[in-house]
Amino acid sequence: MEELRDHLRHRREKLQKLKELGINPYPYKFEKTHDSREILSNFEALEGSKQRVKVAGRMVSCRPHGKTIFAHLQDGHGKIQIYLRKDDLGEEKFKLFELTDLGDFLGVTGEVFKTKAGEVTVMVSDWQFLTKSLQPLPEKWHGLADKELRYRKRYLDLIANDEVREVFIRRNRIISTIRSFLDSRGFLEVETPILQPLYGGAFAEPFETHHNALDMKLYLRIADELYLKRLLVGGYERVYEFCKDFRNEGLDRFHNPEFSMVELYQAYADYNDIMELLEGMLVKVAEEVLGTTSFQYREHQVDLSPPFKRMPFFDAIEQATGIKAKNLSLEELKRAAEEAGVDTEQKKTWGKMLETIFDSLVQPTLIRPTFIIDYPVELSPLAKRNRQDESVSERFELFIATLEIGNAFSELNDPLEQRARLEQQRELSGTDEALDEDFIQALEVGMPPCGGLGFGVDRLVMLFTNSRSIRDVIFFPTMRPESRS
RNA sequence: GAGGGUGUAGCUCAGUCGGCAGAGCAUCUGCCUUUUAAGCAGGAGGUCGGAGGUUCGAUCCCUCCCACCCUCACCA
């Protein structure tokens, strides 16, 4: 038998004693009448009524005073103090409390009162074990601070840090607001394959897997764009999907290998309509979740009042850098970029160069919500050419407080041009992946004109929860496995 | 992939210009019938991330390795 540290051994011993006493430390259920929040908000009524409440939760603090005990139970909505007295409980039930530990789930019955110090408290007339905890809790005052532990053992993070629980509740409200916003506008929520025989809809390294029965390679999707477009071909006019996408790239505070996106497609609309849709959606989310459209994200004050600023890609570059990039050759562009202090090593194409200039010199300046519109065609193989200027595409990206929030096009639906653009893209990126012929064929069947949008849910949650890292808004971020070093 | 930082008790952190390893919380024992970071008294708890090296002596200095964080690179 392995040696257990004292704090683990003591809990095991208490568990053993409970079993010897014929007490089940892991009973099946407990009929709660109230949660902590209900008791606090209904205190006036409960205090007068002499009604007995039954509450349950994890014991997170305990202050014994000889023949009385104060403790706090934490449940799904907060904490409630409980008060036990030997006189009320009797010798046996009071002594049994010695077998509790911080972290145990307890169920208590009692009347509600207010202590001398003014805290609403349950005067316990009976209590029972609901679950015995065999591990110690993080420190009560400082919580759990070690980031690695917080990410690896999120359950401890959630127990110890109230604000973390709040972040994920807010994440849920953001998602449900988006869903109801789109539903109310006639969008149909759909599901498309995560396992795809060909990957597409974005440029990124995919994760590969293998299907045994079919003996075939499959990819985890990097985007669901090409499947949603097939659904427009099929006749649905407005579709969206909350999709987990997977990209086999580096990790940093804006990127996790698996992440959440929403993609949506609206028939008979163009990117201007999508801009208005996105403005409306963000305002709605802000009002639902924050109660205001003006808020702080890190060092930036954000105001989501529409309409957001719109600025053409090349104008944005010129305004931020003075570079008139549109008519420059690759060489001229490279020289201008280097003069501006941009590392242009490894940037082999005109488009890549532009992108680098934009990312390093323009994006950091985009504080107020701004649609950057009309990207170079080379960077946007799935977007229609601009109706006034063939050299740029009808595409926008939305930036808020320097965060890249969303990406949208007037979707290219000319099958011949689409094939040509994808083939050109393959040459530029040097990949030998097969074209998705079925997608092209779907376009040949005919996809109505449409506007499409993709936005990162995690980034949006970061924005609305003032989170620095994507790992703070994903319960279980991807981590290297713990190894015994 | 490059540079910087961090790693000490279950948790939060000190510390040793190289000489017996520290505090608070948690835990254990005793006292305490309205406390709330409860209090008082006492105790236990350590491979100082791992492996080498230098040294009379290494948690501390050096090398390598591991994990995480930050910045950059990569990433429509």
XYZ file of C-alpha atoms (C1' of nucleotides) in Angstrom:
561
model
C 0.000 0.000 0.000
C 1.395 3.324 -1.014
C 2.223 5.971 1.530
C -0.306 8.776 1.547
C 0.452 12.263 2.696
C -1.148 13.175 5.992
C -3.922 15.293 4.552
C -4.915 12.485 2.200
C -4.552 9.776 4.822
C -6.716 11.647 7.337
C -9.543 11.904 4.847
C -9.330 8.205 4.025
C -9.473 7.413 7.710
C -12.557 9.568 8.159
C -14.170 7.850 5.201
C -13.441 4.494 6.814
C -15.004 5.629 10.094
C -18.135 6.716 8.262
C -18.451 3.313 6.697
C -17.952 1.656 10.078
C -20.763 3.831 11.460
C -23.007 2.537 8.680
C -23.170 5.982 7.024
C -23.058 6.144 3.244
C -20.641 8.960 2.335
C -21.951 8.861 -1.257
C -25.766 8.772 -1.030
C -27.966 8.902 -4.122
C -29.898 12.111 -3.832
C -30.942 15.049 -1.718
C -34.194 16.979 -2.044
C -33.159 20.627 -2.013
C -35.839 23.215 -1.366
C -33.631 26.253 -2.035
C -30.262 27.236 -3.384
C -28.028 29.811 -1.761
C -29.227 32.623 -4.008
C -32.893 31.915 -3.286
C -32.317 31.980 0.437
C -30.468 35.280 0.266
C -33.021 36.959 -1.980
C -36.046 35.599 -0.080
C -34.614 36.180 3.357
C -37.420 38.439 4.611
C -40.118 35.904 3.833
C -38.132 32.911 5.033
C -37.125 34.469 8.330
C -40.695 35.188 9.402
C -42.177 31.904 8.190
C -40.162 29.534 10.383
C -40.056 27.418 7.242
C -37.328 24.829 7.130
C -35.104 25.019 4.086
C -32.947 22.270 2.681
C -29.765 23.363 0.960
C -26.769 21.479 -0.335
C -23.285 22.415 -1.360
C -19.577 22.000 -0.953
C -18.226 23.069 2.420
C -15.586 25.676 1.603
C -14.938 27.138 5.026
C -15.462 25.972 8.577
C -15.050 27.782 11.887
C -15.680 25.525 14.879
C -16.101 27.140 18.311
C -16.254 24.290 20.738
C -19.967 23.559 20.917
C -20.938 25.564 17.829
C -19.753 25.594 14.247
C -19.998 28.130 11.452
C -19.359 26.986 7.907
C -20.063 28.068 4.351
C -21.593 25.878 1.689
C -20.878 26.750 -1.923
C -23.469 25.768 -4.502
C -24.111 26.576 -8.119
C -25.223 30.115 -7.344
C -22.996 31.273 -4.514
C -22.368 30.614 -0.862
C -24.591 30.335 2.167
C -23.472 30.271 5.787
C -24.678 27.481 8.033
C -24.626 27.422 11.832
C -24.614 24.249 13.920
C -25.148 24.088 17.670
C -24.580 21.048 19.855
C -27.748 21.828 21.825
C -29.869 21.790 18.670
C -28.288 18.828 16.938
C -27.648 16.516 19.816
C -24.399 14.901 20.825
C -24.243 12.350 18.043
C -24.979 14.548 14.985
C -22.732 17.267 16.351
C -19.813 14.941 16.950
C -20.275 13.417 13.516
C -19.297 16.784 12.066
C -15.731 16.035 13.146
C -15.608 13.628 10.233
C -16.241 16.389 7.696
C -13.484 18.090 5.735
C -13.338 21.201 3.606
C -14.477 20.138 0.180
C -17.161 17.696 1.345
C -20.657 18.074 -0.061
C -23.202 18.400 2.732
C -26.969 18.672 2.790
C -28.506 20.633 5.655
C -32.004 21.341 6.963
C -32.852 24.342 9.071
C -34.447 27.707 9.610
C -33.075 30.903 8.162
C -31.915 33.711 10.446
C -29.512 36.591 10.480
C -26.442 36.573 12.707
C -25.271 39.404 14.935
C -22.859 40.329 12.196
C -25.783 40.538 9.797
C -25.153 37.501 7.638
C -28.097 35.423 6.431
C -27.500 31.939 7.819
C -29.195 28.566 8.093
C -29.594 27.354 11.693
C -29.032 23.664 11.122
C -31.453 21.226 12.725
C -30.206 18.258 10.713
C -27.446 17.556 8.225
C -25.936 14.713 6.234
C -22.981 13.813 4.085
C -23.651 14.018 0.361
C -20.108 13.348 -0.858
C -16.857 12.846 0.974
C -13.894 14.665 -0.573
C -10.529 12.939 -0.432
C -8.384 15.788 -1.751
C -7.530 19.126 -0.161
C -8.896 22.366 -1.601
C -6.704 25.213 -2.832
C -5.928 27.978 -0.371
C -9.052 29.846 0.704
C -7.750 33.399 0.563
C -5.525 33.569 -2.503
C -7.408 30.910 -4.428
C -5.543 28.941 -7.042
C -3.008 31.201 -8.726
C -0.680 28.855 -10.545
C -1.753 29.179 -14.185
C -0.586 25.766 -15.162
C -2.590 24.142 -12.378
C -5.615 26.290 -13.188
C -5.621 25.113 -16.808
C -4.782 21.507 -16.079
C -7.159 21.130 -13.152
C -9.946 23.497 -14.100
C -12.254 21.935 -11.533
C -10.025 23.302 -8.781
C -9.874 26.663 -10.521
C -13.672 26.766 -10.652
C -14.049 25.839 -6.985
C -11.496 28.366 -5.835
C -12.034 31.329 -8.141
C -15.526 32.802 -8.385
C -14.643 35.058 -11.303
C -13.675 32.042 -13.399
C -17.119 30.532 -12.930
C -18.543 33.883 -14.029
C -16.481 33.928 -17.224
C -17.951 30.647 -18.379
C -21.486 31.587 -17.413
C -21.024 34.694 -19.518
C -19.642 32.555 -22.325
C -22.865 30.586 -22.280
C -24.975 33.758 -22.352
C -23.005 35.106 -25.297
C -23.593 31.887 -27.202
C -27.284 31.702 -26.389
C -27.758 35.340 -27.373
C -26.095 34.740 -30.716
C -28.248 31.690 -31.239
C -31.508 33.465 -30.473
C -30.449 36.485 -32.541
C -29.873 34.291 -35.588
C -32.930 32.117 -34.976
C -35.126 35.204 -34.771
C -33.860 36.262 -38.200
C -34.848 33.007 -39.820
C -31.472 31.280 -39.776
C -31.498 27.511 -39.552
C -28.943 25.978 -37.212
C -27.296 22.988 -38.887
C -24.566 20.442 -38.311
C -21.961 19.465 -40.878
C -19.098 16.976 -40.780
C -16.174 17.411 -38.451
C -14.456 14.464 -40.123
C -13.839 15.477 -43.702
C -12.156 13.571 -46.529
C -10.821 16.872 -47.882
C -10.279 19.984 -45.847
C -10.946 23.512 -47.024
C -12.560 26.845 -46.368
C -9.431 28.291 -44.805
C -5.672 27.995 -44.988
C -4.269 26.016 -42.107
C -2.569 22.754 -41.339
C -5.194 20.132 -40.502
C -5.181 17.309 -37.999
C -5.309 13.937 -39.697
C -6.992 10.788 -38.558
C -7.897 7.445 -40.016
C -11.137 5.570 -40.372
C -10.516 1.876 -39.921
C -13.588 0.344 -41.534
C -13.326 2.516 -44.638
C -9.534 2.407 -44.459
C -9.308 6.059 -45.383
C -7.605 9.204 -44.235
C -9.880 11.828 -42.712
C -9.177 15.372 -41.613
C -10.639 17.239 -38.700
C -12.229 20.278 -40.251
C -10.401 23.584 -40.308
C -13.634 25.320 -41.359
C -17.147 24.319 -42.336
C -17.577 26.865 -45.117
C -17.697 24.472 -48.041
C -20.400 22.333 -46.440
C -22.613 25.241 -45.465
C -22.444 26.499 -49.034
C -23.635 23.107 -50.234
C -26.684 23.639 -48.043
C -27.427 26.910 -49.819
C -27.167 25.011 -53.077
C -29.672 22.603 -51.549
C -32.173 25.399 -51.067
C -31.858 26.659 -47.511
C -31.556 30.430 -47.600
C -30.120 31.142 -44.174
C -27.963 28.648 -42.294
C -25.473 28.797 -39.455
C -23.387 26.424 -37.414
C -21.598 26.641 -34.104
C -18.573 24.655 -35.088
C -15.510 23.332 -33.367
C -12.656 23.723 -35.821
C -9.185 22.250 -35.529
C -5.957 23.773 -36.806
C -2.613 22.120 -36.405
C -0.661 25.319 -35.793
C 1.129 27.067 -32.988
C -0.448 27.917 -29.656
C -0.454 31.392 -28.213
C -2.843 33.581 -26.319
C -5.052 33.989 -29.391
C -4.848 30.440 -30.731
C -5.880 27.061 -29.386
C -5.684 23.986 -31.646
C -9.402 23.408 -31.237
C -11.595 26.456 -31.099
C -15.150 27.548 -31.689
C -16.462 29.455 -34.667
C -19.819 30.487 -35.953
C -20.234 30.471 -39.682
C -23.390 31.744 -41.297
C -24.609 32.200 -44.858
C -27.473 34.372 -46.038
C -28.809 34.030 -49.576
C -29.434 37.122 -51.680
C -27.254 39.215 -49.385
C -23.832 40.761 -49.920
C -21.064 41.747 -47.542
C -22.728 45.091 -46.814
C -25.765 43.264 -45.453
C -23.491 41.051 -43.394
C -21.796 44.090 -41.880
C -25.165 45.336 -40.689
C -26.082 41.890 -39.409
C -22.836 41.660 -37.437
C -23.254 45.147 -35.996
C -26.724 44.249 -34.836
C -25.578 40.979 -33.375
C -22.714 42.486 -31.392
C -24.915 45.242 -30.010
C -27.459 42.631 -28.985
C -24.836 40.496 -27.275
C -23.345 43.478 -25.466
C -26.737 44.594 -24.205
C -27.727 41.106 -23.077
C -24.439 40.259 -21.444
C -23.038 43.575 -20.234
C -26.122 45.773 -20.240
C -24.182 48.374 -22.200
C -22.423 48.775 -25.533
C -19.552 50.667 -23.958
C -16.974 48.715 -22.011
C -13.319 48.184 -21.276
C -11.141 45.592 -22.971
C -7.714 45.613 -21.336
C -6.262 49.079 -21.950
C -8.904 50.019 -24.520
C -12.284 51.650 -24.128
C -14.694 50.023 -26.579
C -17.924 51.525 -27.868
C -20.074 49.248 -30.011
C -22.574 51.882 -31.162
C -23.274 51.265 -34.837
C -22.452 51.970 -37.518
C -18.877 50.771 -37.156
C -16.165 52.483 -39.126
C -15.539 51.067 -42.592
C -12.171 51.424 -44.219
C -10.749 49.861 -47.366
C -7.713 47.641 -46.810
C -5.333 49.739 -48.921
C -6.541 52.990 -47.368
C -5.912 51.542 -43.924
C -2.358 50.650 -44.878
C -1.736 54.068 -46.369
C -3.220 55.854 -43.392
C -1.169 53.884 -40.883
C 2.096 53.701 -42.821
C 1.991 56.125 -45.738
C 2.636 53.212 -48.073
C 0.563 53.343 -51.268
C 0.693 49.597 -51.586
C -1.838 48.979 -54.284
C 0.326 49.931 -57.220
C 3.672 48.776 -55.882
C 5.504 45.746 -57.182
C 6.610 42.987 -54.831
C 10.106 44.443 -54.696
C 8.921 47.971 -54.040
C 6.536 46.721 -51.410
C 9.275 44.765 -49.708
C 11.529 47.804 -49.611
C 8.763 49.982 -48.187
C 7.972 47.369 -45.566
C 11.555 47.075 -44.459
C 11.831 50.851 -44.202
C 8.809 50.730 -41.925
C 10.619 48.203 -39.761
C 8.740 45.069 -40.785
C 10.570 41.767 -40.970
C 9.949 40.614 -44.553
C 12.061 37.487 -44.432
C 10.171 34.447 -45.760
C 7.419 36.587 -47.307
C 7.494 35.383 -50.852
C 4.324 36.705 -52.393
C 2.759 40.095 -52.823
C -0.252 39.045 -50.809
C 1.794 37.636 -47.939
C 3.805 40.826 -47.850
C 0.674 42.938 -47.658
C -0.694 40.766 -44.937
C 2.461 41.083 -42.901
C 2.424 44.851 -43.227
C -1.210 44.944 -42.203
C -0.818 42.616 -39.241
C 2.196 44.353 -37.800
C 1.475 48.009 -38.571
C -2.254 48.431 -39.058
C -4.007 45.906 -36.828
C -2.464 47.232 -33.587
C -4.021 50.632 -34.349
C -7.559 49.315 -34.798
C -9.114 50.094 -31.441
C -12.631 51.260 -32.223
C -14.786 48.731 -34.065
C -13.639 48.863 -37.674
C -14.579 46.907 -40.749
C -11.530 46.627 -42.961
C -13.050 46.048 -46.389
C -11.981 45.161 -49.924
C -9.012 42.870 -49.422
C -6.678 41.955 -52.268
C -8.171 39.164 -54.368
C -5.063 37.066 -53.820
C -5.865 36.836 -50.111
C -9.499 35.934 -50.599
C -10.042 32.963 -52.906
C -13.622 32.391 -51.795
C -14.824 35.984 -52.167
C -16.395 37.727 -55.118
C -14.459 40.466 -56.823
C -15.539 43.960 -55.882
C -18.233 45.155 -58.259
C -16.352 48.445 -58.808
C -12.736 47.320 -58.562
C -11.708 43.923 -59.931
C -8.390 43.931 -58.081
C -10.011 43.652 -54.670
C -12.601 41.357 -53.243
C -15.835 42.037 -51.440
C -14.482 40.899 -48.127
C -14.307 42.416 -44.689
C -12.670 41.628 -41.420
C -13.879 43.203 -38.216
C -11.404 44.443 -35.633
C -12.272 45.591 -32.130
C -9.647 46.695 -29.617
C -7.032 45.220 -32.029
C -8.707 41.790 -31.836
C -9.628 40.143 -35.116
C -13.266 39.258 -34.579
C -14.763 38.138 -37.864
C -14.261 37.579 -41.557
C -16.907 37.801 -44.274
C -17.425 37.855 -48.009
C -19.850 38.379 -50.749
C -19.408 34.697 -51.500
C -17.991 33.695 -54.852
C -20.575 31.552 -56.651
C -19.161 31.484 -60.183
C -17.967 27.861 -60.422
C -15.452 28.507 -63.176
C -13.805 31.417 -61.417
C -13.927 29.523 -58.134
C -12.014 26.636 -59.659
C -9.454 28.980 -61.132
C -8.975 30.871 -57.880
C -8.558 27.692 -55.825
C -6.061 26.314 -58.318
C -4.106 29.560 -58.224
C -4.134 29.363 -54.450
C -2.797 25.839 -54.525
C 0.103 26.951 -56.650
C 0.924 29.863 -54.373
C 0.884 27.724 -51.256
C 2.583 24.763 -52.908
C 0.156 22.206 -51.537
C -0.708 19.064 -53.435
C -4.074 18.545 -51.792
C -6.795 17.639 -54.234
C -9.430 20.212 -55.089
C -12.826 19.574 -53.573
C -14.450 18.638 -56.882
C -17.801 17.994 -55.264
C -17.846 21.541 -53.941
C -17.161 22.898 -57.406
C -19.878 20.668 -58.782
C -22.284 21.999 -56.164
C -21.513 25.518 -57.364
C -22.182 24.336 -60.897
C -25.621 23.218 -59.777
C -25.963 26.805 -58.624
C -25.557 28.640 -55.339
C -27.612 31.798 -55.014
C -25.749 35.023 -54.386
C -25.032 35.186 -50.686
C -23.093 36.806 -47.949
C -21.156 34.649 -45.516
C -19.557 35.314 -42.170
C -17.259 33.472 -39.856
C -16.306 34.670 -36.409
C -14.375 33.245 -33.538
C -16.548 32.585 -30.524
C -13.554 32.377 -28.205
C -12.246 35.760 -29.324
C -15.672 37.268 -28.785
C -15.833 35.798 -25.310
C -12.373 37.214 -24.614
C -13.627 40.639 -25.655
C -16.745 40.495 -23.502
C -14.993 39.031 -20.447
C -11.890 41.209 -20.670
C -9.733 38.090 -20.906
C -6.122 38.266 -21.915
C -5.745 34.723 -23.187
C -7.944 32.336 -25.132
C -7.054 29.800 -22.435
C -9.065 31.839 -19.981
C -12.272 31.307 -21.972
C -11.841 27.605 -22.863
C -12.518 25.232 -19.981
C -9.861 22.723 -20.917
C -7.277 24.348 -23.180
C -4.857 22.113 -25.017
C -1.832 21.366 -22.831
C 1.183 19.203 -23.167
C 0.603 16.151 -20.983
C 2.157 16.248 -17.572
C 5.289 14.189 -17.605
C 7.362 12.928 -14.741
C 10.575 14.778 -15.424
C 11.713 27.413 -33.789
C 14.464 31.930 -30.909
C 15.008 34.989 -26.567
C 13.457 36.126 -21.528
C 11.013 34.469 -16.956
C 9.061 30.948 -13.406
C 9.305 26.048 -10.794
C 10.732 25.720 -2.654
C 5.175 22.000 2.193
C -1.590 20.254 -0.282
C -2.288 25.906 -1.636
C -0.182 31.216 -1.648
C 4.663 32.770 -1.257
C 9.477 34.231 1.423
C 14.624 32.716 1.736
C 19.705 31.023 1.730
C 26.154 36.931 -1.127
C 27.282 28.198 -1.120
C 26.966 26.217 5.592
C 20.761 22.369 10.014
C 14.738 24.684 4.985
C 10.788 29.335 6.491
C 5.819 32.005 7.006
C 0.427 32.290 6.263
C -3.649 29.168 4.962
C -4.969 23.977 4.921
C -3.991 19.435 8.037
C -3.420 16.964 13.249
C -4.036 17.483 19.068
C -6.226 20.489 23.067
C -9.476 24.872 24.580
C -13.559 27.907 22.929
C -22.145 28.306 22.136
C -23.088 34.378 16.844
C -17.931 33.351 13.901
C -16.546 34.910 9.042
C -8.967 35.453 6.283
C -12.417 33.492 13.854
C -8.959 33.156 18.116
C -5.340 30.827 21.666
C -1.636 26.791 22.680
C 1.039 22.730 20.716
C 2.452 19.188 16.654
C 3.286 16.992 11.986
C 4.305 17.888 6.987
C 10.112 19.026 2.097
C 13.944 14.507 -3.434
C 13.837 23.129 -2.850
C 10.907 20.487 -11.068
C 14.532 16.187 -12.984
C 19.636 14.411 -14.226
C 24.674 15.471 -14.206
C 28.948 18.780 -12.859
C 32.047 22.197 -9.708
C 32.907 22.217 -4.286
C 34.961 19.984 2.157
C 29.740 21.143 1.502
C 24.713 22.757 -3.776
C 17.889 24.394 -2.980
C 21.566 28.507 -4.265
C 26.926 28.410 -9.057
C 27.527 25.669 -14.121
C 25.551 22.159 -18.074
C 21.620 19.371 -20.014
C 16.472 17.989 -19.701
C 10.969 18.757 -18.384
C 6.598 21.821 -17.671
C 4.275 26.463 -17.650
C 4.209 31.957 -18.520
C 5.788 36.312 -21.597
C 7.755 38.329 -26.277
C 8.911 37.183 -31.217
C 8.597 33.788 -35.432
C 4.923 30.413 -37.657
C -0.484 30.677 -38.414
C -5.767 34.419 -44.157
